[in-house]
Amino acid sequence: MTYDDGYRDSPAFRDSVAYRETVGKHSDEDETTQRSFLPGSYPVSGYPSNGYGTETTLGLREQEYETLPPAPSQEPAPVAPARPARDRLGVHFGWELVLLLAAGAVGFLLWRADSDVLRGRSLEALYIQAAIVGAVAVGMGLSLRAAVPNLALGPIVFAAAMFFAENSGRGVLVTAGVTALLAAAAGVAIAIVVTAFHVPSWAASLGAGLGLIVWIQDHRTAEAVVSGAYDPRDHAVYFFGGFVALSVLGGVLGLIGGLRRATGRYRPTGDPSLRGGGGAVPAALALIASSVFAAAAGVLLALNNREVAPTENGIGLTVLALGAALLGGTSIFGRRGGLFGTALAVSGLVLLSHYLAAEKRGISVFALAAIAIGVGLLVSRMVEALGRPKEAPAPAPVPAAEVEYEPPPLEIPPDVTYAGQRPWEPEDAPRPAERWDERWASH
């Protein structure tokens, strides 16, 4: 068997580098005209530029691709802002009905125990007492709604009474006006500390109240009102009616959603040390107004008692007013409150104290205040749980409207070709015919 160049046609040799180099030299001219694409056979830089810019893989020129009209945007339709949800007031009205029945029951028991308390001068004294406690309770309720509880109200009452009695010889109206201005100044001082330094109102007002107690105790003797001054017992029912009207007016204004939310904007929602400045003005006004209410109660107290002793400090009146406000349905957390709750709670507490005195079961003001505060805290939790707005159901998603968009036909100039040639189209490259040596096949 003769071995010639036929070994070049064997599969093992055809895979070698030498074979590919040899075949490449002999078949470049034949295969170049047959192959449409040969990897690595023609560099990218070898394609001539046609002067029309680069082309994308979609066959579009870059300039024409960038100038295509944009698809129409599908912007959502503007949605009107939703109105804030309103607090539910049914819980307040239900609780006030309970307070009305309780106050009526205590009044009936008092009438059974000692009916003389509800007649003549005793009834007038009861009206004055309810008006004094009620004025302080209204101020406390206002400060609670604004989320700035004013614990200096009791000391302000007795300090105002002491100042009024000491200067009553200069005229009742003038001295009462000056007393109200001084109380407003005390409220301004508390408001500045609370709103400017962002500190809890209960702490700032308590400190101010302690300072007023020191001023009261500096008086060694009791101060008497000038003889011949106005006697409020002649119009006791009007003072009581004024307190009730003031309390109900505050409740009616609290029914207005926008005003109620504005009053309670100082109510903390997160970190209590970071409070927004938007609620500072209502909070300051609440502190000032509550201080003026306390001064009015102090003037009425001095005119009714005719003498003010420095042994009184007002702490008991502060906690009693706090208990009455909470018992009436004002939330300890701020903003929420009822309509008749404060008036009914004050009336019930005053009647209860007189009933226990008539039954020879005297109770201290601190014990009465402790009971009222304990029940009032439970009422606050009930008001917060049942009085908050209902959560609105999540709106169903609205599918976006389908917009049909048909791009305009793209016009390509006919002279856009590859260096004057027809555009490239993929073709199946024919495989080169295998070379077979007849001599090799004969063996």
XYZ file of C-alpha atoms in Angstrom:
443
model
C 0.000 0.000 0.000
C 1.425 3.237 -1.147
C 1.123 6.274 1.155
C 0.859 9.447 -0.741
C -0.739 12.823 0.031
C -4.060 11.124 0.609
C -3.531 11.285 4.374
C -4.461 14.913 4.067
C -8.077 13.890 3.523
C -8.347 11.933 6.776
C -10.578 13.423 9.505
C -7.727 13.525 12.011
C -5.561 15.553 9.733
C -8.312 17.893 8.592
C -8.718 19.059 12.184
C -5.088 19.999 12.482
C -3.680 23.510 12.083
C -1.447 22.507 9.201
C -4.380 21.292 7.157
C -6.386 24.479 7.720
C -3.413 26.598 6.672
C -2.860 24.550 3.525
C -6.491 24.450 2.501
C -6.872 28.123 3.231
C -4.132 29.032 0.785
C -5.650 26.953 -2.028
C -9.337 27.741 -1.504
C -9.410 31.456 -0.596
C -10.403 32.461 -4.118
C -13.183 29.851 -4.428
C -14.705 30.151 -0.987
C -14.662 33.967 -0.818
C -17.257 34.212 -3.555
C -19.445 31.528 -1.923
C -19.395 32.548 1.701
C -21.668 35.427 2.772
C -20.178 35.740 6.256
C -16.911 34.479 7.671
C -16.201 35.284 11.320
C -13.060 37.273 11.721
C -12.492 37.544 8.015
C -13.353 41.260 7.706
C -12.740 43.879 10.442
C -15.510 46.235 11.523
C -13.452 49.215 10.494
C -13.402 47.944 6.962
C -17.022 48.865 6.266
C -17.103 52.237 4.564
C -19.203 55.042 5.994
C -22.207 56.048 3.943
C -22.428 59.555 5.404
C -25.896 59.057 6.879
C -24.868 58.310 10.434
C -24.926 55.064 12.331
C -27.706 52.548 12.041
C -29.465 50.649 14.799
C -30.110 46.954 14.861
C -33.653 47.709 13.660
C -32.350 49.142 10.411
C -33.170 52.742 11.420
C -30.744 55.540 11.196
C -29.768 57.145 14.478
C -31.026 60.570 13.453
C -34.432 59.215 12.428
C -34.705 57.090 15.582
C -34.126 60.094 17.820
C -36.684 62.213 15.967
C -39.534 59.729 16.267
C -42.606 61.298 17.925
C -42.894 60.224 21.583
C -45.725 58.007 22.664
C -48.611 59.887 24.308
C -48.248 59.955 28.109
C -50.955 58.394 30.245
C -51.109 60.790 33.185
C -53.653 59.904 35.875
C -56.600 62.195 36.251
C -56.270 64.666 39.128
C -57.909 63.419 42.303
C -59.647 65.880 44.607
C -58.186 65.909 48.148
C -60.212 63.819 50.529
C -61.893 65.585 53.412
C -60.590 64.659 56.870
C -62.675 62.043 58.582
C -64.875 63.359 61.390
C -64.746 62.101 64.948
C -67.712 60.045 66.081
C -69.714 61.955 68.706
C -72.175 59.230 69.596
C -69.972 58.019 72.442
C -70.038 61.509 73.990
C -73.811 61.804 73.795
C -74.241 58.342 75.257
C -71.914 59.085 78.167
C -73.578 62.461 78.803
C -76.908 60.684 79.107
C -75.347 58.513 81.813
C -74.044 61.632 83.585
C -77.475 63.256 83.415
C -79.106 60.244 85.015
C -76.368 60.062 87.667
C -76.641 63.789 88.532
C -80.419 63.499 88.721
C -80.148 60.494 91.017
C -77.690 62.283 93.346
C -79.921 65.363 93.398
C -82.911 63.217 94.339
C -80.913 61.576 97.149
C -79.851 65.009 98.394
C -83.446 66.186 98.401
C -84.427 63.094 100.373
C -81.569 63.579 102.852
C -81.867 67.352 103.366
C -84.319 69.282 101.260
C -83.310 72.605 102.853
C -80.047 72.531 100.875
C -82.066 73.068 97.728
C -83.915 76.133 99.055
C -83.150 79.777 99.768
C -79.652 80.887 100.638
C -78.349 77.316 100.695
C -79.349 76.874 97.068
C -77.705 80.188 96.186
C -74.473 79.058 97.858
C -74.697 75.791 95.935
C -75.051 77.760 92.683
C -72.011 79.901 93.508
C -69.921 76.865 94.410
C -70.879 75.126 91.184
C -70.071 78.291 89.213
C -66.608 78.604 90.801
C -65.701 74.959 90.262
C -67.320 75.055 86.832
C -65.312 78.056 85.619
C -62.092 76.311 86.589
C -63.300 73.057 84.990
C -64.124 74.861 81.731
C -60.616 76.308 81.672
C -59.154 72.897 82.400
C -61.241 71.323 79.657
C -60.105 73.964 77.158
C -56.460 73.374 77.979
C -56.966 69.614 77.752
C -58.547 69.931 74.322
C -55.552 71.947 73.179
C -53.252 69.218 74.591
C -51.689 71.672 77.063
C -53.203 70.874 80.499
C -52.890 73.869 82.789
C -52.213 72.645 86.339
C -51.735 76.184 87.648
C -55.456 76.978 87.565
C -56.108 76.311 91.260
C -53.231 78.497 92.501
C -54.301 81.184 90.002
C -57.802 81.142 91.544
C -56.586 81.732 95.089
C -53.853 84.168 94.040
C -56.459 86.171 92.115
C -58.805 86.055 95.108
C -55.998 87.231 97.408
C -55.011 90.081 95.077
C -58.627 91.147 94.546
C -59.411 91.156 98.261
C -56.240 93.079 99.022
C -57.010 95.805 96.453
C -60.810 95.779 96.478
C -60.904 99.245 98.026
C -59.840 100.714 94.653
C -63.071 99.632 93.000
C -64.528 96.251 92.239
C -64.567 96.526 88.442
C -61.141 98.085 88.156
C -59.566 95.564 90.499
C -61.314 92.696 88.722
C -59.958 93.914 85.382
C -56.414 94.240 86.709
C -56.702 90.763 88.237
C -57.739 89.330 84.857
C -54.802 91.041 83.143
C -52.325 89.664 85.664
C -53.767 86.172 85.203
C -53.457 86.573 81.419
C -49.816 87.590 81.902
C -49.236 84.413 83.901
C -50.832 82.439 81.067
C -48.582 84.158 78.522
C -45.503 83.260 80.556
C -46.558 79.617 80.703
C -47.377 79.611 76.979
C -43.959 81.017 76.060
C -42.169 78.353 78.056
C -44.323 75.574 76.610
C -44.315 76.586 72.952
C -40.840 78.105 72.690
C -38.935 75.417 74.566
C -41.217 72.501 73.599
C -41.681 71.242 77.146
C -44.759 69.489 78.576
C -47.423 71.943 79.640
C -48.287 70.060 82.818
C -44.713 70.510 84.084
C -44.429 74.198 83.151
C -47.838 75.073 84.597
C -47.200 73.093 87.764
C -43.990 75.027 88.311
C -45.854 78.309 87.787
C -48.539 77.180 90.236
C -45.960 76.399 92.896
C -44.519 79.881 92.449
C -47.984 81.391 93.011
C -48.414 79.304 96.156
C -45.213 80.822 97.512
C -46.622 84.289 96.832
C -49.887 83.395 98.601
C -48.097 82.076 101.662
C -46.095 85.278 101.965
C -49.280 86.891 103.274
C -49.308 86.297 107.019
C -52.912 87.292 107.594
C -56.188 86.839 105.788
C -57.263 89.522 103.335
C -60.852 90.758 103.569
C -62.928 92.292 100.833
C -63.916 95.896 101.418
C -67.240 96.264 103.146
C -70.182 97.153 100.982
C -68.768 95.344 97.953
C -71.005 93.507 95.540
C -72.651 90.332 96.862
C -72.800 87.683 94.108
C -75.415 85.603 95.935
C -78.083 88.034 94.784
C -77.518 86.780 91.225
C -76.280 83.298 92.000
C -78.513 81.611 89.439
C -77.127 83.881 86.718
C -73.561 82.969 87.579
C -74.471 79.303 87.455
C -76.290 79.834 84.167
C -73.272 81.690 82.815
C -71.018 78.776 83.655
C -73.380 76.312 81.973
C -73.688 78.540 78.889
C -69.915 78.915 78.672
C -69.430 75.159 78.943
C -72.067 74.381 76.305
C -70.717 77.096 73.993
C -67.290 75.502 74.164
C -68.858 72.123 73.353
C -70.773 73.564 70.391
C -67.624 75.152 68.985
C -65.881 71.825 69.467
C -68.450 70.203 67.170
C -67.020 72.160 64.229
C -64.520 69.788 62.680
C -62.040 72.376 61.446
C -62.032 74.306 64.722
C -61.712 71.113 66.758
C -58.738 69.926 64.706
C -57.114 73.369 64.885
C -57.518 73.445 68.674
C -55.965 70.020 69.082
C -53.078 70.448 66.632
C -50.624 70.541 69.527
C -51.570 66.986 70.376
C -48.372 64.934 69.890
C -48.429 62.257 67.205
C -44.875 60.946 67.512
C -41.976 62.028 69.642
C -43.557 64.395 72.230
C -40.382 66.486 72.370
C -40.805 67.391 68.673
C -43.961 69.389 68.202
C -44.983 71.345 65.179
C -45.185 75.109 65.269
C -48.600 75.092 63.599
C -50.382 74.248 66.851
C -48.443 76.690 69.001
C -50.922 79.554 68.580
C -54.042 77.582 69.627
C -52.102 76.082 72.524
C -50.976 79.515 73.726
C -54.486 80.929 73.417
C -55.883 78.008 75.397
C -53.391 78.560 78.212
C -54.147 82.282 78.354
C -57.932 81.838 78.229
C -57.918 79.141 80.899
C -55.895 81.427 83.173
C -58.449 84.220 82.689
C -61.289 81.828 83.547
C -59.447 80.909 86.731
C -59.043 84.605 87.611
C -62.798 85.130 87.155
C -63.428 82.222 89.501
C -61.028 83.776 92.018
C -62.847 87.109 91.972
C -66.164 85.335 92.469
C -64.652 83.315 95.314
C -63.415 86.447 97.090
C -66.760 88.200 96.719
C -68.637 85.160 98.003
C -66.365 84.312 100.987
C -65.586 87.941 101.839
C -62.223 86.831 103.184
C -59.296 84.906 101.730
C -56.871 83.070 104.006
C -53.249 82.371 102.970
C -53.616 78.741 104.077
C -55.400 77.869 100.829
C -53.134 76.877 97.943
C -55.543 75.737 95.233
C -54.079 72.262 94.614
C -57.336 70.620 95.663
C -59.329 72.830 93.287
C -56.917 72.000 90.449
C -57.304 68.246 90.768
C -61.068 68.554 91.273
C -61.393 70.575 88.054
C -59.200 68.044 86.254
C -61.396 65.210 87.448
C -64.566 67.057 86.405
C -63.201 67.735 82.900
C -62.125 64.128 82.409
C -65.367 62.811 83.859
C -67.283 65.016 81.446
C -65.711 63.274 78.452
C -62.753 65.517 77.599
C -59.907 63.310 76.414
C -56.697 63.346 78.420
C -54.880 63.103 75.082
C -56.429 66.294 73.699
C -58.835 67.465 70.980
C -61.883 65.319 71.766
C -64.647 66.435 74.078
C -68.392 66.429 74.533
C -71.167 69.007 74.624
C -72.819 68.977 78.070
C -70.336 66.685 79.805
C -68.398 69.264 81.842
C -71.553 70.992 83.134
C -73.121 67.676 84.107
C -69.945 66.397 85.767
C -69.497 69.569 87.839
C -73.154 69.535 88.903
C -72.938 65.895 89.877
C -69.737 66.340 91.924
C -71.100 69.389 93.794
C -74.365 67.596 94.555
C -72.454 64.517 95.686
C -70.319 66.511 98.128
C -73.416 68.126 99.641
C -75.227 64.801 99.820
C -72.341 63.152 101.676
C -72.219 66.132 104.059
C -75.968 65.800 104.650
C -75.509 62.092 105.431
C -72.704 62.926 107.880
C -70.202 61.195 105.593
C -67.888 64.026 104.888
C -65.393 63.465 102.086
C -62.288 65.491 101.376
C -61.854 67.298 98.092
C -58.799 65.158 97.333
C -60.768 61.926 97.721
C -63.543 63.257 95.514
C -61.000 64.391 92.917
C -59.213 61.025 93.005
C -62.461 59.192 92.256
C -63.329 61.608 89.457
C -59.869 61.341 87.864
C -59.883 57.539 88.080
C -63.254 57.252 86.354
C -62.336 60.048 83.953
C -59.264 58.207 82.705
C -61.444 55.228 81.841
C -63.816 57.574 80.048
C -60.900 59.017 78.074
C -59.895 55.552 76.946
C -63.484 54.850 75.901
C -63.666 58.147 74.008
C -60.404 57.432 72.186
C -61.445 53.903 71.292
C -65.000 54.661 70.156
C -64.734 58.296 69.106
C -62.002 58.090 66.486
C -63.057 58.251 62.830
C -63.851 55.067 60.976
C -61.113 53.901 58.651
C -62.200 54.440 55.076
C -61.994 51.310 52.882
C -59.166 51.267 50.398
C -60.393 52.417 46.959
C -60.494 49.778 44.259
C -57.701 50.182 41.688
C -58.950 51.746 38.476
C -57.335 50.227 35.362
C -55.607 52.715 33.147
C -57.322 53.485 29.886
C -55.703 51.848 26.893
C -54.420 54.328 24.336
C -53.886 53.026 20.824
C -50.706 54.337 19.312
C -49.568 53.605 15.774
C -46.213 55.099 14.838
C -46.078 56.835 11.441
C -44.375 54.954 8.625
C -40.681 55.593 8.381
C -39.472 56.811 5.019
C -35.960 55.649 4.148
C -34.295 57.284 1.159
C -33.544 54.795 -1.590
C -29.910 55.846 -1.760
C -29.168 54.548 1.699
C -27.052 51.474 0.868
C -23.749 50.001 1.911
C -21.204 51.803 -0.258
C -23.454 51.664 -3.297
C -24.267 47.961 -2.881
C -27.565 46.406 -2.036
C -28.239 45.979 1.673
C -26.854 42.876 3.267
C -29.256 39.967 3.661
C -28.405 36.787 5.513
C -27.905 33.732 3.314
C -27.127 30.132 4.011
C -23.434 29.648 3.357
C -22.750 26.471 1.281
C -20.402 24.004 2.815
C -17.218 23.361 0.702
C -17.136 20.018 -1.058
C -15.008 17.483 0.665
C -11.957 16.387 -1.285
C -11.650 12.622 -1.625
C -8.720 10.771 -3.019
C -9.787 7.907 -5.231
C -6.606 6.125 -4.456
C -7.367 6.245 -0.765
C -10.870 4.923 -1.380
C -9.542 1.881 -3.251
C -7.876 0.578 -0.087
